[in-house]
Tab-separated table of C-alpha atoms in Angstrom:
chain	number	residue	atom	x	y	z
A	1	MET	CA	-91.308	162.317	7.832
A	2	LYS	CA	-89.830	163.616	11.071
A	3	ILE	CA	-91.776	163.270	14.304
A	4	LYS	CA	-91.518	166.473	16.325
A	5	PRO	CA	-93.938	166.089	19.231
A	6	ILE	CA	-94.846	169.191	21.198
A	7	THR	CA	-97.160	167.964	23.910
A	8	SER	CA	-96.893	164.198	23.377
A	9	THR	CA	-94.051	161.862	24.077
A	10	THR	CA	-92.083	160.540	21.137
A	11	ARG	CA	-93.728	157.149	21.586
A	12	ASP	CA	-97.217	158.666	21.516
A	13	ALA	CA	-96.370	160.674	18.424
A	14	VAL	CA	-95.080	157.591	16.593
A	15	TYR	CA	-98.075	155.554	17.757
A	16	GLN	CA	-100.579	158.151	16.539
A	17	ALA	CA	-98.799	158.562	13.209
A	18	LEU	CA	-98.703	154.815	12.544
A	19	LYS	CA	-102.308	154.381	13.600
A	20	GLU	CA	-103.367	157.108	11.192
A	21	GLN	CA	-101.371	155.536	8.365
A	22	ILE	CA	-103.135	152.212	8.990
A	23	LEU	CA	-106.549	153.874	9.104
A	24	MET	CA	-105.935	156.031	6.036
A	25	LEU	CA	-104.778	152.947	4.064
A	26	ASP	CA	-101.287	154.370	3.620
A	27	LEU	CA	-100.289	151.081	5.254
A	28	LEU	CA	-102.521	148.420	3.737
A	29	PRO	CA	-103.596	145.233	5.543
A	30	GLY	CA	-100.852	142.629	5.266
A	31	THR	CA	-98.071	145.165	4.663
A	32	GLY	CA	-94.775	144.288	6.331
A	33	ILE	CA	-93.003	146.980	8.361
A	34	SER	CA	-89.871	147.018	10.477
A	35	GLU	CA	-88.645	148.948	13.481
A	36	LYS	CA	-85.612	150.092	11.517
A	37	GLU	CA	-87.497	151.534	8.552
A	38	ILE	CA	-90.053	153.276	10.759
A	39	SER	CA	-87.364	154.753	13.014
A	40	VAL	CA	-85.598	156.130	9.924
A	41	GLN	CA	-88.852	157.409	8.426
A	42	PHE	CA	-89.820	159.274	11.593
A	43	GLY	CA	-86.305	160.248	12.631
A	44	VAL	CA	-86.487	158.620	16.056
A	45	SER	CA	-84.733	155.812	17.922
A	46	ARG	CA	-86.036	152.253	17.808
A	47	THR	CA	-87.324	152.249	21.391
A	48	PRO	CA	-90.438	154.420	20.829
A	49	VAL	CA	-91.105	152.534	17.612
A	50	ARG	CA	-90.911	149.192	19.415
A	51	GLU	CA	-93.258	150.436	22.141
A	52	SER	CA	-95.693	151.761	19.526
A	53	PHE	CA	-95.649	148.398	17.749
A	54	VAL	CA	-96.585	146.669	21.011
A	55	GLN	CA	-99.471	149.079	21.666
A	56	LEU	CA	-100.816	148.732	18.130
A	57	SER	CA	-100.505	144.961	18.416
A	58	GLN	CA	-102.579	145.030	21.602
A	59	GLU	CA	-105.257	146.946	19.690
A	60	GLY	CA	-105.258	144.365	16.911
A	61	LEU	CA	-103.742	146.634	14.266
A	62	LEU	CA	-100.328	144.976	13.985
A	63	ASP	CA	-99.301	141.320	14.090
A	64	ILE	CA	-95.823	140.811	15.544
A	65	TYR	CA	-94.089	137.551	14.665
A	66	PRO	CA	-90.850	136.996	16.626
A	67	GLN	CA	-87.866	136.363	14.344
A	68	ARG	CA	-90.119	136.875	11.299
A	69	GLY	CA	-91.255	140.486	11.366
A	70	THR	CA	-94.295	142.702	11.830
A	71	VAL	CA	-97.238	143.152	9.474
A	72	VAL	CA	-100.308	145.357	9.449
A	73	SER	CA	-103.107	143.100	10.646
A	74	LEU	CA	-105.825	141.895	8.330
A	75	ILE	CA	-109.279	143.317	9.006
A	76	ASP	CA	-111.153	141.244	11.586
A	77	LEU	CA	-114.861	141.375	10.728
A	78	GLU	CA	-115.876	140.178	14.189
A	79	ARG	CA	-114.236	143.278	15.670
A	80	VAL	CA	-115.821	145.397	12.954
A	81	GLU	CA	-119.285	144.100	13.775
A	82	GLU	CA	-118.863	144.584	17.518
A	83	ALA	CA	-117.708	148.170	16.955
A	84	ARG	CA	-120.693	148.797	14.678
A	85	PHE	CA	-123.063	147.366	17.306
A	86	ILE	CA	-121.662	149.612	20.049
A	87	ARG	CA	-121.729	152.664	17.822
A	88	GLU	CA	-125.278	151.984	16.661
A	89	GLN	CA	-126.675	151.812	20.199
A	90	LEU	CA	-124.965	155.004	21.320
A	91	GLU	CA	-125.536	157.015	18.139
A	92	ARG	CA	-129.238	156.231	18.046
A	93	ALA	CA	-129.587	157.349	21.652
A	94	VAL	CA	-127.662	160.563	21.092
A	95	ILE	CA	-129.444	161.606	17.906
A	96	SER	CA	-132.730	161.073	19.741
A	97	LEU	CA	-131.496	163.533	22.374
A	98	ALA	CA	-130.508	165.948	19.618
A	99	CYS	CA	-134.071	165.915	18.335
A	100	GLU	CA	-135.263	167.072	21.769
A	101	SER	CA	-132.815	169.944	22.105
A	102	PHE	CA	-129.899	170.981	19.908
A	103	PRO	CA	-127.958	174.281	19.793
A	104	ALA	CA	-128.537	176.459	16.749
A	105	ASP	CA	-124.789	176.896	16.196
A	106	SER	CA	-124.280	173.128	16.218
A	107	LEU	CA	-127.061	172.738	13.663
A	108	GLN	CA	-125.314	175.306	11.483
A	109	GLN	CA	-122.058	173.356	11.844
A	110	LEU	CA	-123.840	170.280	10.503
A	111	ARG	CA	-125.147	172.205	7.507
A	112	THR	CA	-121.701	173.661	6.820
A	113	ASN	CA	-120.283	170.158	7.041
A	114	LEU	CA	-122.806	168.992	4.432
A	115	ALA	CA	-121.640	171.731	2.077
A	116	TYR	CA	-118.043	170.573	2.455
A	117	GLN	CA	-119.149	166.983	1.870
A	118	GLN	CA	-120.529	168.046	-1.498
A	119	VAL	CA	-117.136	169.514	-2.399
A	120	SER	CA	-115.381	166.292	-1.393
A	121	MET	CA	-117.849	164.293	-3.460
A	122	SER	CA	-117.148	166.394	-6.545
A	123	GLU	CA	-113.396	166.022	-5.996
A	124	LYS	CA	-113.649	162.325	-5.080
A	125	ASP	CA	-111.425	162.998	-2.056
A	126	PHE	CA	-112.123	159.908	0.063
A	127	LYS	CA	-109.825	160.914	2.919
A	128	LYS	CA	-111.480	164.300	3.271
A	129	MET	CA	-114.901	162.694	2.997
A	130	PHE	CA	-114.003	160.357	5.852
A	131	GLU	CA	-112.809	163.269	8.007
A	132	LEU	CA	-116.032	165.176	7.320
A	133	ASP	CA	-118.112	162.093	8.101
A	134	GLU	CA	-116.364	161.753	11.465
A	135	ALA	CA	-116.727	165.477	12.188
A	136	PHE	CA	-120.438	165.333	11.319
A	137	HIS	CA	-121.160	162.609	13.858
A	138	ARG	CA	-118.901	164.180	16.478
A	139	THR	CA	-120.808	167.452	16.167
A	140	ILE	CA	-124.038	165.682	17.105
A	141	PHE	CA	-122.404	164.320	20.263
A	142	GLU	CA	-120.871	167.699	21.043
A	143	GLY	CA	-124.188	169.480	20.589
A	144	CYS	CA	-125.737	167.041	23.086
A	145	ARG	CA	-122.809	167.504	25.484
A	146	LYS	CA	-121.819	163.863	25.146
A	147	LEU	CA	-118.189	164.109	24.053
A	148	ASN	CA	-117.111	161.562	26.686
A	149	THR	CA	-119.481	159.105	25.026
A	150	TRP	CA	-117.901	159.920	21.664
A	151	ALA	CA	-114.480	159.215	23.191
A	152	ILE	CA	-115.710	155.770	24.274
A	153	ILE	CA	-116.772	155.036	20.702
A	154	GLN	CA	-113.328	156.013	19.428
A	155	GLN	CA	-111.723	153.335	21.580
A	156	VAL	CA	-113.370	150.574	19.539
A	157	ASN	CA	-114.006	152.436	16.302
A	158	VAL	CA	-110.714	151.906	14.514
A	159	HIS	CA	-111.609	148.439	13.193
A	160	LEU	CA	-114.926	149.702	11.841
A	161	ASN	CA	-113.179	152.761	10.414
A	162	ARG	CA	-110.817	150.617	8.357
A	163	THR	CA	-113.755	149.156	6.455
A	164	ARG	CA	-115.400	152.573	6.144
A	165	MET	CA	-112.239	154.042	4.678
A	166	LEU	CA	-111.830	151.106	2.309
A	167	ARG	CA	-115.400	151.522	1.130
A	168	LEU	CA	-114.926	155.242	0.443
A	169	ALA	CA	-111.691	154.574	-1.432
A	170	ALA	CA	-113.140	151.730	-3.495
A	171	ASP	CA	-116.463	153.325	-4.451
A	172	HIS	CA	-116.847	157.059	-5.036
A	173	ARG	CA	-120.635	156.898	-5.194
A	174	TRP	CA	-121.272	158.602	-1.894
A	175	ASP	CA	-124.727	160.038	-2.626
A	176	GLU	CA	-126.458	157.646	-0.241
A	177	LEU	CA	-124.149	158.591	2.630
A	178	TYR	CA	-124.694	162.286	1.970
A	179	GLU	CA	-128.469	161.948	1.689
A	180	GLN	CA	-128.647	160.102	5.002
A	181	HIS	CA	-126.616	162.833	6.690
A	182	GLU	CA	-128.966	165.408	5.198
A	183	GLN	CA	-131.994	163.499	6.509
A	184	MET	CA	-130.440	163.418	9.992
A	185	VAL	CA	-130.039	167.195	9.999
A	186	ASP	CA	-133.634	167.706	8.866
A	187	ALA	CA	-134.898	165.295	11.544
A	188	ILE	CA	-132.944	167.116	14.256
A	189	GLU	CA	-134.223	170.496	13.073
A	190	HIS	CA	-137.846	169.314	13.041
A	191	HIS	CA	-137.582	167.277	16.288
A	192	GLU	CA	-138.408	163.977	14.574
A	193	ALA	CA	-136.700	161.498	16.882
A	194	GLY	CA	-138.241	158.380	15.346
A	195	LYS	CA	-137.132	159.353	11.859
A	196	ALA	CA	-133.661	160.287	13.086
A	197	GLU	CA	-133.143	156.936	14.810
A	198	GLN	CA	-134.364	155.049	11.770
A	199	VAL	CA	-132.020	156.915	9.432
A	200	MET	CA	-129.098	156.446	11.818
A	201	ASN	CA	-129.830	152.721	12.032
A	202	THR	CA	-129.886	152.401	8.242
A	203	HIS	CA	-126.771	154.542	7.956
A	204	LEU	CA	-124.690	152.410	10.302
A	205	HIS	CA	-125.925	149.169	8.727
A	206	LEU	CA	-124.375	150.185	5.402
A	207	THR	CA	-121.099	148.768	6.680
A	208	VAL	CA	-122.709	145.342	6.999
A	209	THR	CA	-123.902	145.480	3.394
A	210	ASP	CA	-120.544	146.769	2.211
A	211	GLN	CA	-118.576	143.940	3.825
A	212	THR	CA	-119.581	141.322	1.260
A	213	VAL	CA	-118.601	143.578	-1.625
A	214	LEU	CA	-115.320	144.586	0.005
A	215	LYS	CA	-114.353	140.983	0.759
A	216	GLU	CA	-114.948	140.054	-2.876
A	217	LYS	CA	-112.964	143.056	-4.131
A	218	PHE	CA	-110.122	142.888	-1.592
A	219	PRO	CA	-109.984	139.275	-0.361
A	220	THR	CA	-106.402	139.556	0.873
A	221	TYR	CA	-107.277	142.417	3.243
A	222	PHE	CA	-109.553	140.355	5.485
A	223	LYS	CA	-109.070	137.509	7.950
């Protein structure tokens, strides 16, 4: 895999690629990696790789052990819970706004997204399902003209997203997720703010319920 950045620096390109591999479980928690192998894989010098390692370490995604090596960090459930808490407060507020006023084209985007979710469910494509899930929630923020708020969520969301991705990969029964998304769209369309907030609250608390199951199934992935 060659990194050929167009608008980003080489370091940023390597950083984004590694971060995506960690999120998408291409690099599992506890996996050892080295500057040399990553520089060869991406076709770059070691300097941008080293700088990317430092940045990912600062975000809690890599653990760097001098003289011993670098490993993908185990999932820290305290960080996961804090990210969920932040996201819950902001998403409930934004979906309430959406129930007051929401563009018709944005509502159609949500319904189109739901149709694609059904395809992903039939194909059991967990990576695509995750992307659609993210796009669904982002569309609500965009329709409410709150994309800066969405950007704030993304700064802390990666730890929560690792558990979300693991859940999708481990269990292909996604009906509950889909049905909650569908209920959100209906609540927005019918201006039912109370219902929308309640569904969003339940939706984001699924990660709390899932944690026990995931820890039992993948004990070596968690701190």
